[in-house]
mmCIF file of C-alpha atoms in Angstrom:
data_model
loop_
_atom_site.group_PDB
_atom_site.id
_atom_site.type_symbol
_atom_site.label_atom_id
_atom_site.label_comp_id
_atom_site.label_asym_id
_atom_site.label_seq_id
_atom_site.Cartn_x
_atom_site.Cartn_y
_atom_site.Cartn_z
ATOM 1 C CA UNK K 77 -10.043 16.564 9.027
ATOM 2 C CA UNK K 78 -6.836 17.089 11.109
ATOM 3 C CA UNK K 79 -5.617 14.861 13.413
ATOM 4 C CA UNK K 80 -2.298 14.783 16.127
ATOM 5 C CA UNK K 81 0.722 12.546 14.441
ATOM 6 C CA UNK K 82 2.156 11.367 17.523
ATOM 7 C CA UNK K 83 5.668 9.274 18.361
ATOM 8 C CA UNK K 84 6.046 5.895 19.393
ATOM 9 C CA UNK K 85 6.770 7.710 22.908
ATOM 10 C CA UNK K 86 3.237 8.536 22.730
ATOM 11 C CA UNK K 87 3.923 12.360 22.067
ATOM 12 C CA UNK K 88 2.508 14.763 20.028
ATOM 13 C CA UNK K 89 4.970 16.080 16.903
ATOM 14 C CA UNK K 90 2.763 17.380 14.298
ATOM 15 C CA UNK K 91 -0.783 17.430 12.616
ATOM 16 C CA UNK K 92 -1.749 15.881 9.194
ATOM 17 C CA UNK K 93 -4.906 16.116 7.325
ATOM 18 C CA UNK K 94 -7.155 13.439 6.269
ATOM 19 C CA UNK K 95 -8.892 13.385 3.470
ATOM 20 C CA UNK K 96 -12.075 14.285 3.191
ATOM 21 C CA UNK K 97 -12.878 12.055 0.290
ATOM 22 C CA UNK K 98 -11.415 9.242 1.625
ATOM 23 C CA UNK K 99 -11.485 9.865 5.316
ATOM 24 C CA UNK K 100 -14.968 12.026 5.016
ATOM 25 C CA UNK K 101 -16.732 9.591 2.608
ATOM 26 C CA UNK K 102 -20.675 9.487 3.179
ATOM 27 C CA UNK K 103 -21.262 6.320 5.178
ATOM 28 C CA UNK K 104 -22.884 2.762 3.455
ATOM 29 C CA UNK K 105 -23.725 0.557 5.677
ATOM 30 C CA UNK K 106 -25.114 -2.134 3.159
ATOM 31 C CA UNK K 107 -21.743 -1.255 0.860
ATOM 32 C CA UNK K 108 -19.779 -2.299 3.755
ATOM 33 C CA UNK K 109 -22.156 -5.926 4.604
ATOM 34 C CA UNK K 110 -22.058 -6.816 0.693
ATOM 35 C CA UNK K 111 -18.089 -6.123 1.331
ATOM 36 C CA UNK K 112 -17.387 -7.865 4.239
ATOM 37 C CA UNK K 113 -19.987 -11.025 3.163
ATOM 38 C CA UNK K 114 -18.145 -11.141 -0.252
ATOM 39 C CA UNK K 115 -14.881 -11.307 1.508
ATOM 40 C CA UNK K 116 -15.948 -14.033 3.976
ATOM 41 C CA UNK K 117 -17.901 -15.898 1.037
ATOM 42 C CA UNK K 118 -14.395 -16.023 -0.873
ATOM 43 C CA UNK K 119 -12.056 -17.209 1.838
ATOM 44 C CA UNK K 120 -14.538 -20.438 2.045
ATOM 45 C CA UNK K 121 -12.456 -23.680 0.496
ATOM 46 C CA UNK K 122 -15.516 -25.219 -0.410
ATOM 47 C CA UNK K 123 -13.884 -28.599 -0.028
ATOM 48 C CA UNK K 124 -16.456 -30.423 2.069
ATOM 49 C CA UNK K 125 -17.983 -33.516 0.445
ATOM 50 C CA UNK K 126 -19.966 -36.736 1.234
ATOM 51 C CA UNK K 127 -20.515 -39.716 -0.646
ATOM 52 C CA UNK K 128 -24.067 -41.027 -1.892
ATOM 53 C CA UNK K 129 -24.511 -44.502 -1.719
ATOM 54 C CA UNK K 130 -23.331 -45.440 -5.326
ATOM 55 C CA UNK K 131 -19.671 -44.281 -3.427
ATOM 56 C CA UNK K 132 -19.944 -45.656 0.003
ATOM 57 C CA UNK K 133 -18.240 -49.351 0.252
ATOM 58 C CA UNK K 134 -20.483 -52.195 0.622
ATOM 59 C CA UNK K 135 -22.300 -55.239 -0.903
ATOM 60 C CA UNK K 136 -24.707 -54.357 -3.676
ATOM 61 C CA UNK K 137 -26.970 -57.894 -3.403
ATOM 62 C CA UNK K 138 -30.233 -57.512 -1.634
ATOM 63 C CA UNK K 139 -30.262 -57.915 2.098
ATOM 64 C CA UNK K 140 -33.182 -60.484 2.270
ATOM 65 C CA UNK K 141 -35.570 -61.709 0.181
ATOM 66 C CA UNK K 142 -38.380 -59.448 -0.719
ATOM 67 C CA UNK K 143 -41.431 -61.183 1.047
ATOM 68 C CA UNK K 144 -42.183 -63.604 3.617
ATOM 69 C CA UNK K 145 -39.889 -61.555 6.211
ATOM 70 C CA UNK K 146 -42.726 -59.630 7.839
ATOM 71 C CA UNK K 147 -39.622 -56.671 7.643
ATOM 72 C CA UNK K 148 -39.781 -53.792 5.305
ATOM 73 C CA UNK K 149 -38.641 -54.064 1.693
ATOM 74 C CA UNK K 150 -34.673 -53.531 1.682
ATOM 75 C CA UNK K 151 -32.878 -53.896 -1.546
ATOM 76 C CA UNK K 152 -29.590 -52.251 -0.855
ATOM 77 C CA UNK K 153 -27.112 -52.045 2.623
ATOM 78 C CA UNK K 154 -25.808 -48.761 0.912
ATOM 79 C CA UNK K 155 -28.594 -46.837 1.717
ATOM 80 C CA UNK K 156 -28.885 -44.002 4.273
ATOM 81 C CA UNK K 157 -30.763 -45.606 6.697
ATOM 82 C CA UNK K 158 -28.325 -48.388 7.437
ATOM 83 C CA UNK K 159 -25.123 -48.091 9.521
ATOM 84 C CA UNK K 160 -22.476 -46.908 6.957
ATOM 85 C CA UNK K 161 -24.893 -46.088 4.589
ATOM 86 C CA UNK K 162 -24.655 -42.796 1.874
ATOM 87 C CA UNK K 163 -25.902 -39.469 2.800
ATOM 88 C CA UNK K 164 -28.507 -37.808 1.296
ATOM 89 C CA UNK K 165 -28.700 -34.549 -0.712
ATOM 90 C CA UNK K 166 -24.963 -33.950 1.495
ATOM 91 C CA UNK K 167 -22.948 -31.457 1.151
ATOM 92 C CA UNK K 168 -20.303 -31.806 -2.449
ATOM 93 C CA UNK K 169 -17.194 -29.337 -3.133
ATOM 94 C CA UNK K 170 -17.729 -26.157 -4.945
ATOM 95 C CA UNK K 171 -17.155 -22.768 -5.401
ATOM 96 C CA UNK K 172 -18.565 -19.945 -3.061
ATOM 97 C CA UNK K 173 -17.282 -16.955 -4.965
ATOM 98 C CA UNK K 174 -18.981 -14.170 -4.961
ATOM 99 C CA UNK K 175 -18.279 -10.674 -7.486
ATOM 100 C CA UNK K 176 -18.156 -7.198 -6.569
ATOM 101 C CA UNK K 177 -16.580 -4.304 -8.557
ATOM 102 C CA UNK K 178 -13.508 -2.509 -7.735
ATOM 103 C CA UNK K 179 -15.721 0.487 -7.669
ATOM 104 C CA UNK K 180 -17.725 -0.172 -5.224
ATOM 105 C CA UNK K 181 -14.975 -2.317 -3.061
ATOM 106 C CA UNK K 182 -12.871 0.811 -2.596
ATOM 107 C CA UNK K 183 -16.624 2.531 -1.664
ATOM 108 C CA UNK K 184 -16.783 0.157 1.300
ATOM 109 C CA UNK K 185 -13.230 1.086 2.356
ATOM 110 C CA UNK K 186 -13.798 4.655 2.620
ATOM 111 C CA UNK K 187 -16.648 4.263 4.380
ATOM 112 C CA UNK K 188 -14.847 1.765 7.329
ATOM 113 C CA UNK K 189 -12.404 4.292 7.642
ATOM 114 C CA UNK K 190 -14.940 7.166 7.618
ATOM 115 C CA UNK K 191 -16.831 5.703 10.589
ATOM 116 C CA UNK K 192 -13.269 4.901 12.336
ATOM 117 C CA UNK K 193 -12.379 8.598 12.011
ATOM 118 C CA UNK K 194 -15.712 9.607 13.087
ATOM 119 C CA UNK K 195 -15.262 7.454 16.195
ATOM 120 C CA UNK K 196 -11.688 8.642 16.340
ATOM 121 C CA UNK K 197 -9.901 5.281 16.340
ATOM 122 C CA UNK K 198 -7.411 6.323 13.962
ATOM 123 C CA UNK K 199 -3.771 6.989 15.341
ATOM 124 C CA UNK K 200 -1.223 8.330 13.400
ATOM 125 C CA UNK K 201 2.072 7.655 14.115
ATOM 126 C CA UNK K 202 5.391 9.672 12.390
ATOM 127 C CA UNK K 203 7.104 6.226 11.736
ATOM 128 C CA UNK K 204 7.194 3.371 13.914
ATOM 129 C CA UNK K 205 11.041 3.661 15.419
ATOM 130 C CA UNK K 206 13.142 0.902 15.458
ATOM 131 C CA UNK K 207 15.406 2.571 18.684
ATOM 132 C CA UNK K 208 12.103 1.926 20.540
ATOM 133 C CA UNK K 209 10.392 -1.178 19.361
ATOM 134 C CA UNK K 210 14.247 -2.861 19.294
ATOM 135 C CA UNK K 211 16.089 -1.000 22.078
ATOM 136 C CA UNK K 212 18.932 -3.651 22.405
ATOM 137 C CA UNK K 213 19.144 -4.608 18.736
ATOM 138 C CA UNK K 214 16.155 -7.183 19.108
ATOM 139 C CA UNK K 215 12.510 -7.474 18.800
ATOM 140 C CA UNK K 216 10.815 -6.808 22.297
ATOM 141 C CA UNK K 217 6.756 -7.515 22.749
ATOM 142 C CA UNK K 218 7.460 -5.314 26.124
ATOM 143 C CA UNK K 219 8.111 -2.733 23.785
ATOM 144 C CA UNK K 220 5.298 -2.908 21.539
ATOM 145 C CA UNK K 221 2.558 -3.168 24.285
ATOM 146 C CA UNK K 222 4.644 -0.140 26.367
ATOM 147 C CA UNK K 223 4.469 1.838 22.898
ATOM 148 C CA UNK K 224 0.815 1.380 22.546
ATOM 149 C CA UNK K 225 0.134 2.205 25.901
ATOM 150 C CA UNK K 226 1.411 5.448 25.148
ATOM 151 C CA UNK K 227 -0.379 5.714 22.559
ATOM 152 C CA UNK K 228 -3.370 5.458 24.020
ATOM 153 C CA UNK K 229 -4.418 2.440 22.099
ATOM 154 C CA UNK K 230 -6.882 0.479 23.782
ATOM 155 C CA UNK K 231 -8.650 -2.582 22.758
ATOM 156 C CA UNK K 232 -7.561 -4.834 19.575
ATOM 157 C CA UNK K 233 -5.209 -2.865 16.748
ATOM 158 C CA UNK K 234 -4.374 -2.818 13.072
ATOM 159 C CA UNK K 235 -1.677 -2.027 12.220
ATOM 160 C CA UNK K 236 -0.947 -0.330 8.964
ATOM 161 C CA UNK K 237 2.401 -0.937 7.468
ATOM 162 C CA UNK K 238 3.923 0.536 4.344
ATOM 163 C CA UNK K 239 7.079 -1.238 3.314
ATOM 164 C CA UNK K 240 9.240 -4.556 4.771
ATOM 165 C CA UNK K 241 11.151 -2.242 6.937
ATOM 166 C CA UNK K 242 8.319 -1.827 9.068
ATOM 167 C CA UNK K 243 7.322 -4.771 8.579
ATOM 168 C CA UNK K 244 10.350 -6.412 9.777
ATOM 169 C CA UNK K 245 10.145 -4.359 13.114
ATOM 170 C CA UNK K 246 6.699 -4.388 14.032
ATOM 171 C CA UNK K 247 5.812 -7.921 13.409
ATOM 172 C CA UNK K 248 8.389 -9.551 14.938
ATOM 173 C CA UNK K 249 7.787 -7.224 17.965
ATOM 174 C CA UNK K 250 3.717 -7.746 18.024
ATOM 175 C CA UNK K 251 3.438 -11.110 17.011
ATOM 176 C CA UNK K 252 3.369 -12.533 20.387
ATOM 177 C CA UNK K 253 0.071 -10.060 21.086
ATOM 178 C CA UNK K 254 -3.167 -11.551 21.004
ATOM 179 C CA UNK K 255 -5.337 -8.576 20.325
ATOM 180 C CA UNK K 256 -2.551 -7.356 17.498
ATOM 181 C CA UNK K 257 -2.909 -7.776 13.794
ATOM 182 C CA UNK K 258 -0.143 -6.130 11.393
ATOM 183 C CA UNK K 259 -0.995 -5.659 7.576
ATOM 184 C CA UNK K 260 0.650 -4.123 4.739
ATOM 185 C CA UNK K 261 -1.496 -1.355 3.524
ATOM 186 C CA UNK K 262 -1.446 -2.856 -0.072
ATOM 187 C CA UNK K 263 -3.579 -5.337 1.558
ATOM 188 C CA UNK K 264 -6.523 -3.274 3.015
ATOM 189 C CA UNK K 265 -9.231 -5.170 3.375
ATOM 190 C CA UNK K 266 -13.031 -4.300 4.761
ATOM 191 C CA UNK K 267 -12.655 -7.505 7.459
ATOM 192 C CA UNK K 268 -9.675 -5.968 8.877
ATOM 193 C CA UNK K 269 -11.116 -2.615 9.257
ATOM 194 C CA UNK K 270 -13.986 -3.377 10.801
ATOM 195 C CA UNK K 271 -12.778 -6.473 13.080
ATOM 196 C CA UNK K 272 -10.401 -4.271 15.053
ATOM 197 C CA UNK K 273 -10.997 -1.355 17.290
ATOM 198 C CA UNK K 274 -8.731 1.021 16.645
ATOM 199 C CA UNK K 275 -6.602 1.530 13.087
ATOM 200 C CA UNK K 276 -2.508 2.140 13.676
ATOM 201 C CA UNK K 277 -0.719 3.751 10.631
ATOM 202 C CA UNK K 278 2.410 5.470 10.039
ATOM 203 C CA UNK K 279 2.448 8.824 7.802
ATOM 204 C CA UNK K 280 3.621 6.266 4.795
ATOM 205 C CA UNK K 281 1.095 3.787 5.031
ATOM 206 C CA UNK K 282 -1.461 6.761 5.328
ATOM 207 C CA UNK K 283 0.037 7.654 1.792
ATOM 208 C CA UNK K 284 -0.042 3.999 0.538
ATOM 209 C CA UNK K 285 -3.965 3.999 1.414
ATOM 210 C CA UNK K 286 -4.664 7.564 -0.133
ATOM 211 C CA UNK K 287 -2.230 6.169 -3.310
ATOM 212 C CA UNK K 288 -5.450 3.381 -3.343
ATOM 213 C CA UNK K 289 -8.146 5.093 -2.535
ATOM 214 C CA UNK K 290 -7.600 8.654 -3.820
ATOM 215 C CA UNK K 291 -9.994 8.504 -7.000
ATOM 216 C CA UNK K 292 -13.142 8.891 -5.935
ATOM 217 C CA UNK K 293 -15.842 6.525 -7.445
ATOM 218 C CA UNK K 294 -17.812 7.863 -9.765
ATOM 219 C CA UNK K 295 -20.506 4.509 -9.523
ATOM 220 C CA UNK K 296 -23.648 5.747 -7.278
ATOM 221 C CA UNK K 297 -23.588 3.823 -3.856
ATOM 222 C CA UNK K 298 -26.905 2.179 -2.335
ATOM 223 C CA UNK K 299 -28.874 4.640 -0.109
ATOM 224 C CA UNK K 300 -27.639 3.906 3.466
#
């Protein structure tokens, strides 16, 4: 699949050529879910925690004498139907992890960047130009969102970096814009790629993202 490498002045210098086995992958959508879910799942602290009534403060003598009262039979203030009492079958820390193999990780990937090539919300970019992003020696948001007009880019945007260089120019420039998330390529991820519209890379970080996900799997995926 070719596609125009354009400038950050939003002109057209070249062509490269996506890879078909990356770029051209056949299309899971329940590779992608199990991806994204696992993901989600594993950013989840599982901190929360509430206490039972042998940990809530409190008296532990009975409330009032067991008959004679005309009341119900109360033996503890600690239970859950008091004011202050413990909660039942609550919520207690642990772990939400959840496992996928590598194999079928990078799977997912290729397919979220098959359907954003199919959709053509891929740009490819030569380099991303300090003399334009930093035209007076400092980071400029004005130039960022003028450069991505440019480009066309509409919508909320990844963008793909390869190395701190870039990094040090385009985040400081696009950190002040809502709808723009940078990430190094190392860190390709399948909420990323399918939680943004349209996928900005330079020509290294496409090489950085081929360098991860040139060997094709050799694990079956599930039927779409």
């Amino acid at each position: 699949m070719l596609v125009p490498v354009h400038n950050m002045a939003g002109e057209t210098v070249g062509e490269v050529e996506l890879r078909d086995e990356i770029f051209g992958a056949r299309v899971s959508r329940p590779l992608m879910h199990q991806a994204l879910v696992r993901q989600q799942a594993n950013a989840r602290l599982g901190t929360h925690n509430t206490k039972t009534r042998g940990e809530v403060r409190g008296s532990t003598r009975k409330i009032y004498r067991q008959k004679g009262t005309g009341r119900a039979r109360h033996g503890s203030i600690k239970v859950n139907l008091w004011p202050g009492g413990g909660v039942v079958h609550g919520p207690k820390p642990h772990k939400y992890t959840k496992k996928m193999p590598r194999k079928m990780r990078r799977a997912a990937y290729r397919s979220a960047l098959t359907v954003k090539a199919q959709d053509e919300q891929i740009v490819i970019v030569d380099a991303f130009d300090a003399s334009v992003l930093n035209p007076q020696g400092a980071p400029k948001t004005r130039e960022m969102s003028t450069a991505l007009q440019r480009l066309g880019v509409e919508g909320s945007v990844l963008v793909m970096l390869a190395n701190a260089d870039e990094a040090t120019i385009v985040e400081r420039s696009s950190r002040n814009l809502p709808d723009v998330k940078t990430l190094h390529a190392s860190y390709l991820n399948i909420r990323d790629l399918l939680g943004y519209d349209t996928v900005l890379m330079s020509l290294d970080s496409l090489e950085v993202i081929e360098g991860i996900l040139g060997a094709v799997s050799d694990v079956p995926e599930p039927k779409a």
